Tab-separated table of C-alpha atoms in Angstrom:
chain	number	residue	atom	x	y	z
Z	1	UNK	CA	83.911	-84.967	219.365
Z	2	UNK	CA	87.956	-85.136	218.603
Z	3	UNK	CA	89.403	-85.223	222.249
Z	4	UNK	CA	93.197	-85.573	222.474
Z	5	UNK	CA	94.379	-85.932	226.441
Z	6	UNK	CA	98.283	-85.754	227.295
Z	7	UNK	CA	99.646	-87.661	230.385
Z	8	UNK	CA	102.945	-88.342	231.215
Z	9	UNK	CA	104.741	-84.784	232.804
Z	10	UNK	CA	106.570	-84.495	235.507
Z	11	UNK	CA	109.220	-83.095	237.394
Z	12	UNK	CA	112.609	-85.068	235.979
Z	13	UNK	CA	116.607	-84.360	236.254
Z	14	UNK	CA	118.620	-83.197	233.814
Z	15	UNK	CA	119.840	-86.255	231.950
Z	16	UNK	CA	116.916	-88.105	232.667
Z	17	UNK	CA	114.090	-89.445	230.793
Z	18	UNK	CA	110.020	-89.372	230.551
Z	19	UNK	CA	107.399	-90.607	228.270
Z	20	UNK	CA	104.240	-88.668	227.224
Z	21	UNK	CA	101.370	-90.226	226.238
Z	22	UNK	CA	98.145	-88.745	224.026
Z	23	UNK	CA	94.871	-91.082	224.141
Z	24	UNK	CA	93.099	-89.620	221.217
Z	25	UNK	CA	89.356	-90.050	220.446
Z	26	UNK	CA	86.356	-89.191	218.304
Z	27	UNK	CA	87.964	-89.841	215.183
Z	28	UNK	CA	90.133	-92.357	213.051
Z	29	UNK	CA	93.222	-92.053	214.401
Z	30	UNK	CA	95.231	-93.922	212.239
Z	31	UNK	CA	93.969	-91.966	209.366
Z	32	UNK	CA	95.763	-88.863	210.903
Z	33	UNK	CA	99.262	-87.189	210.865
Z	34	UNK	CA	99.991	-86.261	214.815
Z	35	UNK	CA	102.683	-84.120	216.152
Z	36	UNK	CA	104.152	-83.047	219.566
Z	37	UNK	CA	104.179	-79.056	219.856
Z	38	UNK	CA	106.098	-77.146	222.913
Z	39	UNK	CA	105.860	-73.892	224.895
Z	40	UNK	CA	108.466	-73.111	227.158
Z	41	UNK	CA	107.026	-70.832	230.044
Z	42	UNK	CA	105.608	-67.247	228.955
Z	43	UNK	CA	107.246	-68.330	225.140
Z	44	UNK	CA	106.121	-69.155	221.802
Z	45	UNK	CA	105.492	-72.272	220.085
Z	46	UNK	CA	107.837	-74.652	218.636
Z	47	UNK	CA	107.438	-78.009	216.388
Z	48	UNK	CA	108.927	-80.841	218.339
Z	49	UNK	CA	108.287	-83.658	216.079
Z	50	UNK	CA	105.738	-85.374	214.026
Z	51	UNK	CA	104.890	-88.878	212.673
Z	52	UNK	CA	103.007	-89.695	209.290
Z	53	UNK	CA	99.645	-91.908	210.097
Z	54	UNK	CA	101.505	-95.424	209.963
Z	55	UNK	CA	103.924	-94.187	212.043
Z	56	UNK	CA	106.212	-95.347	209.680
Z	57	UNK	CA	107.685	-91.883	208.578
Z	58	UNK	CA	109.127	-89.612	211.679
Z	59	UNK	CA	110.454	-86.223	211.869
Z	60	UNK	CA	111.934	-83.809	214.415
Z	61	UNK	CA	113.072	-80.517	215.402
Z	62	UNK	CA	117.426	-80.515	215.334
Z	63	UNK	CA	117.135	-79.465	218.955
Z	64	UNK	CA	115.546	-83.319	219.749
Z	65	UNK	CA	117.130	-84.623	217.164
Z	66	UNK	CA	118.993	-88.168	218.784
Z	67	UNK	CA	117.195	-87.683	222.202
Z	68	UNK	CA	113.584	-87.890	221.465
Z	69	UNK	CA	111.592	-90.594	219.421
Z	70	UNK	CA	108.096	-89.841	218.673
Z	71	UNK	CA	106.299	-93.204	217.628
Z	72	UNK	CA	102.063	-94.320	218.109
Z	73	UNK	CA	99.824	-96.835	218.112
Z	74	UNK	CA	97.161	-97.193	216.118
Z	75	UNK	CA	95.169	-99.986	217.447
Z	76	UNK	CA	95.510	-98.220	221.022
Z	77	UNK	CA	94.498	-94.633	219.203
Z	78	UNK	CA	97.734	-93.329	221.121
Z	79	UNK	CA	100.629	-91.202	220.444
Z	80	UNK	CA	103.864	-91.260	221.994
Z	81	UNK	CA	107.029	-89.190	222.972
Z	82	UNK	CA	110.303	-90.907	224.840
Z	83	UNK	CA	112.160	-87.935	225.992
Z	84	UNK	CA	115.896	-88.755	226.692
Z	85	UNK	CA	118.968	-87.142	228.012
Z	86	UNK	CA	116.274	-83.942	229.124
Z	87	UNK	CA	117.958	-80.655	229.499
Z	88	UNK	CA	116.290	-77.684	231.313
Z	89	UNK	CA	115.890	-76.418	228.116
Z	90	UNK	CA	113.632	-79.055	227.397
Z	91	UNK	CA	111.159	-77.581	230.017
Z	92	UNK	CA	107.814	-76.415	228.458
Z	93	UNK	CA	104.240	-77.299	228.020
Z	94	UNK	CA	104.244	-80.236	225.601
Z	95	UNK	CA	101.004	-80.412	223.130
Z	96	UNK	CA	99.894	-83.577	221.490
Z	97	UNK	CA	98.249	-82.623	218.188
Z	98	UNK	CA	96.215	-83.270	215.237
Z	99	UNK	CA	97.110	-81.866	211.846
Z	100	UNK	CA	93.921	-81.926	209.421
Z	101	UNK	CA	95.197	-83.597	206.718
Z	102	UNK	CA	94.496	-87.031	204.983
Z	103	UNK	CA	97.052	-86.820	202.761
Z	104	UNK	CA	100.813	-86.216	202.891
Z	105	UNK	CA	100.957	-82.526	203.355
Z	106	UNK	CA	100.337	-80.591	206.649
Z	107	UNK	CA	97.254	-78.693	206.251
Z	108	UNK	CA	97.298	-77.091	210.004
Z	109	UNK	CA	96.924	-78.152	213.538
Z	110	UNK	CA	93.007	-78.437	214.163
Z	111	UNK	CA	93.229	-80.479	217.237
Z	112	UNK	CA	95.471	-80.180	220.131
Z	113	UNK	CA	95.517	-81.656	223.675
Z	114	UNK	CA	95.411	-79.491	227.095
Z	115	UNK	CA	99.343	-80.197	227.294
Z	116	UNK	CA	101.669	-82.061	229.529
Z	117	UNK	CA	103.855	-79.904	231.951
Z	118	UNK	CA	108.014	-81.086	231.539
Z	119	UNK	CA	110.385	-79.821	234.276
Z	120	UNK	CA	113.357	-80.624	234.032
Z	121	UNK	CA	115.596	-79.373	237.068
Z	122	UNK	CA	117.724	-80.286	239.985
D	1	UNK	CA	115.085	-73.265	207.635
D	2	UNK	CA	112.394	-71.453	206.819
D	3	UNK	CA	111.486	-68.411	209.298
D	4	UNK	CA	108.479	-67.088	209.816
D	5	UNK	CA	108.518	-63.231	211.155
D	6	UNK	CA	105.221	-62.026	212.428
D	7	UNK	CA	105.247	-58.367	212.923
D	8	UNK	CA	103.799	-56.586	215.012
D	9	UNK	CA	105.150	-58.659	218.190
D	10	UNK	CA	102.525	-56.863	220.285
D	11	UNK	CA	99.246	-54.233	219.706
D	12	UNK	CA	97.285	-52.288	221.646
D	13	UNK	CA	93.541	-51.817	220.251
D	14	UNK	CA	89.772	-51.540	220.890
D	15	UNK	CA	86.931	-53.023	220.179
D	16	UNK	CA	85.497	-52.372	216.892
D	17	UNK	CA	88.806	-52.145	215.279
D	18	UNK	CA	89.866	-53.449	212.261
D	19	UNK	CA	93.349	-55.153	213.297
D	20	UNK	CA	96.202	-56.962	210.873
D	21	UNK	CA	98.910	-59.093	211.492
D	22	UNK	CA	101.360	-59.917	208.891
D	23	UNK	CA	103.717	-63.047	208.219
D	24	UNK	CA	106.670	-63.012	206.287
D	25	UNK	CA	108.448	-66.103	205.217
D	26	UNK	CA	112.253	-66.735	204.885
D	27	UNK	CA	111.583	-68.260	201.132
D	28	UNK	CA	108.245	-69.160	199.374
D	29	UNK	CA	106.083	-71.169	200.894
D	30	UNK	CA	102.930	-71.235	198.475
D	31	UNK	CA	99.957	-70.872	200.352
D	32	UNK	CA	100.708	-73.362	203.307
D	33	UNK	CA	100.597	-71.327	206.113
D	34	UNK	CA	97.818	-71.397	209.080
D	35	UNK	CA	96.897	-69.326	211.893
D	36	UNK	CA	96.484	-70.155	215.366
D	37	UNK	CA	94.620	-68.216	218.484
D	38	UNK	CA	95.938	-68.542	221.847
D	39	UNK	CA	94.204	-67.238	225.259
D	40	UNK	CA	96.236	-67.622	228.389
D	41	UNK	CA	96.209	-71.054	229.675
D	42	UNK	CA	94.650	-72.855	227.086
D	43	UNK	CA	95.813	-75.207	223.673
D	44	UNK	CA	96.189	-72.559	220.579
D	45	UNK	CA	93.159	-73.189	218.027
D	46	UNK	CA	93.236	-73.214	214.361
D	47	UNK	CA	91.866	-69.878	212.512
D	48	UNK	CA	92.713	-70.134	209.094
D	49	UNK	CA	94.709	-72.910	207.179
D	50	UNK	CA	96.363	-72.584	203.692
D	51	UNK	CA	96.485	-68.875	204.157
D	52	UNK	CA	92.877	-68.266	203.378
D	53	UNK	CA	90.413	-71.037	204.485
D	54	UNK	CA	88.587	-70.570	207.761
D	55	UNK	CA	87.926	-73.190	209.823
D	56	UNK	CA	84.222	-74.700	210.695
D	57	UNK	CA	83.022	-72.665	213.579
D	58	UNK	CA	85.654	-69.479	213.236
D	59	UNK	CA	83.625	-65.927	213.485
D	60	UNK	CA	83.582	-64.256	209.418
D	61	UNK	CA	85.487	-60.975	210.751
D	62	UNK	CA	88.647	-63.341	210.642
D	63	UNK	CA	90.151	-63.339	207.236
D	64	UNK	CA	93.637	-64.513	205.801
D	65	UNK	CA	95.036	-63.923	202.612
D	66	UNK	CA	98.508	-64.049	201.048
D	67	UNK	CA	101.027	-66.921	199.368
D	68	UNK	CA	104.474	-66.893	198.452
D	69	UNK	CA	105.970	-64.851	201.266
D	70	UNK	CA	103.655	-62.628	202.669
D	71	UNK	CA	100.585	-63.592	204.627
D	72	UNK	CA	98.515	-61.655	206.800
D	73	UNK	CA	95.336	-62.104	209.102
D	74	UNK	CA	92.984	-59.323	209.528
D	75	UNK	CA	90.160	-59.258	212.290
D	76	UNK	CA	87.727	-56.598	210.408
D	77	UNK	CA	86.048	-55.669	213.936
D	78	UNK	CA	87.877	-56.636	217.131
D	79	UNK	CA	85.735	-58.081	219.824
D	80	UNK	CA	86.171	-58.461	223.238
D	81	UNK	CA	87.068	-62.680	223.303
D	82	UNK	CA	89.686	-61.819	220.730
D	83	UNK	CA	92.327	-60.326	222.880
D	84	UNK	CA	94.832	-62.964	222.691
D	85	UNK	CA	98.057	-64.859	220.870
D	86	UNK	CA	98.145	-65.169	217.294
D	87	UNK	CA	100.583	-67.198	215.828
D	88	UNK	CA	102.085	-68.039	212.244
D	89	UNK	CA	102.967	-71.187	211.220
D	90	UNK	CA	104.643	-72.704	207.488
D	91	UNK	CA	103.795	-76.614	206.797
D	92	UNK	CA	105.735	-76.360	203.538
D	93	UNK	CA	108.761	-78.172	204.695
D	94	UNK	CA	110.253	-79.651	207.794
D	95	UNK	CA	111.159	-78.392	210.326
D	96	UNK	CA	107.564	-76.878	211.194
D	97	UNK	CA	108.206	-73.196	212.136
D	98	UNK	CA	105.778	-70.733	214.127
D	99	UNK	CA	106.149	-66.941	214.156
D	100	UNK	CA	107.228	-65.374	216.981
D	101	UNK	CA	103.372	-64.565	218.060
D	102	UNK	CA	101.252	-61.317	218.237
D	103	UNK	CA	99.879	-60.442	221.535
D	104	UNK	CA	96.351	-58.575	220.664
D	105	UNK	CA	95.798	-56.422	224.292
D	106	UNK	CA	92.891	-53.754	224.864
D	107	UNK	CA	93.444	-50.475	224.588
């Protein structure tokens, strides 16, 4: 079955930087769009970036815009995020997943990780 | 960007009833919005994609409908593992938005 597991969190200073990692499984990978989806504590959801399935087209929320750079590899069936100059804002669950789609368009997030928990504090 | 407002942010209800939640775009989005479930602690799970289509596995009393602007999911008989987080979300253009959620709590 699809399994998508997040590693990577941590406690980290403001200004400072982290990597998450998703090891996905149970499918093609490289035949699938992947994104990285947030939740702040006891908030909603929010789009942090996604990457097409050749990880050759990348997009982002403005709010990671120039800090974070989502990328993956497909021979490794793994997704990244490099998370740079982190801001407490920037503290939230962070979701690794799948959207359904084989072509271009989003169709929907079908898959998603158990998240990765980001602190970022002092 | 477009902004998705979910409405209501929160209901009370009980079991047996016949609950809706409705989405609102910021501009026309076609049919590409999707529906997510959330329980506390866990990853949000697809419901419905492209406003109507229910995903492998979903119970039948979920339904979607809508395009354009306005979208709404209706649970036609509320059961007891569907108190939870509903969310919004438009794939018609980046950035990706999410409404701001519907919390479904028993009555």
């Amino acid at each position: 079955q699809v399994q998508l597991v997040e590693s990577g969190g941590g406690l980290v200073k403001p200004g400072g930087s982290l990597r998450l990692s998703c090891e996905a499984s149970g499918f093609i990978f490289r035949d699938y769009q992947m994104a990285w989806i947030r939740q702040a504590p006891g908030k909603g959801l929010e789009w942090v970036s996604y990457v097409d399935s050749s990880g050759s087209d990348m997009f982002y929320a403005d709010s990671v815009k120039g800090r974070f750079t989502i990328s993956r590899d497909n021979a490794k069936n793994s997704l990244y995020l490099h998370m740079s100059s982190l801001r407490a804002e920037d503290s939230a669950v962070y979701f690794c997943a799948r959207d359904q789609a084989f072509g271009p368009r989003l169709l929907g997030f079908d898959s998603w990780g158990q998240g990765a928990l980001v602190t970022v504090a002092s | 960007d477009i902004q998705m407002t979910q409405s209501p942010s929160s209901l009370s209800a009980s079991v047996g009833d016949r609950v809706t939640i409705t989405c609102r775009a910021s501009q026309s989005i076609s049919r590409l919005s999707h529906w997510y479930q959330q329980k506390p602690g866990e990853a949000p799970k697809l419901l419905i994609s492209s406003a109507s289509i229910l995903q492998s596995g979903v119970p039948s009393r979920f339904s979607g409908s809508g395009s354009g602007t306005d979208f709404t999911l209706t649970i036609s008989s509320l059961q007891p593992e569907d108190f939870a987080t509903y969310y919004c979300q438009q794939s018609y253009n980046t950035p990706l938005t999410f409404g701001g959620g519907t919390k479904v709590e028993i009555k």
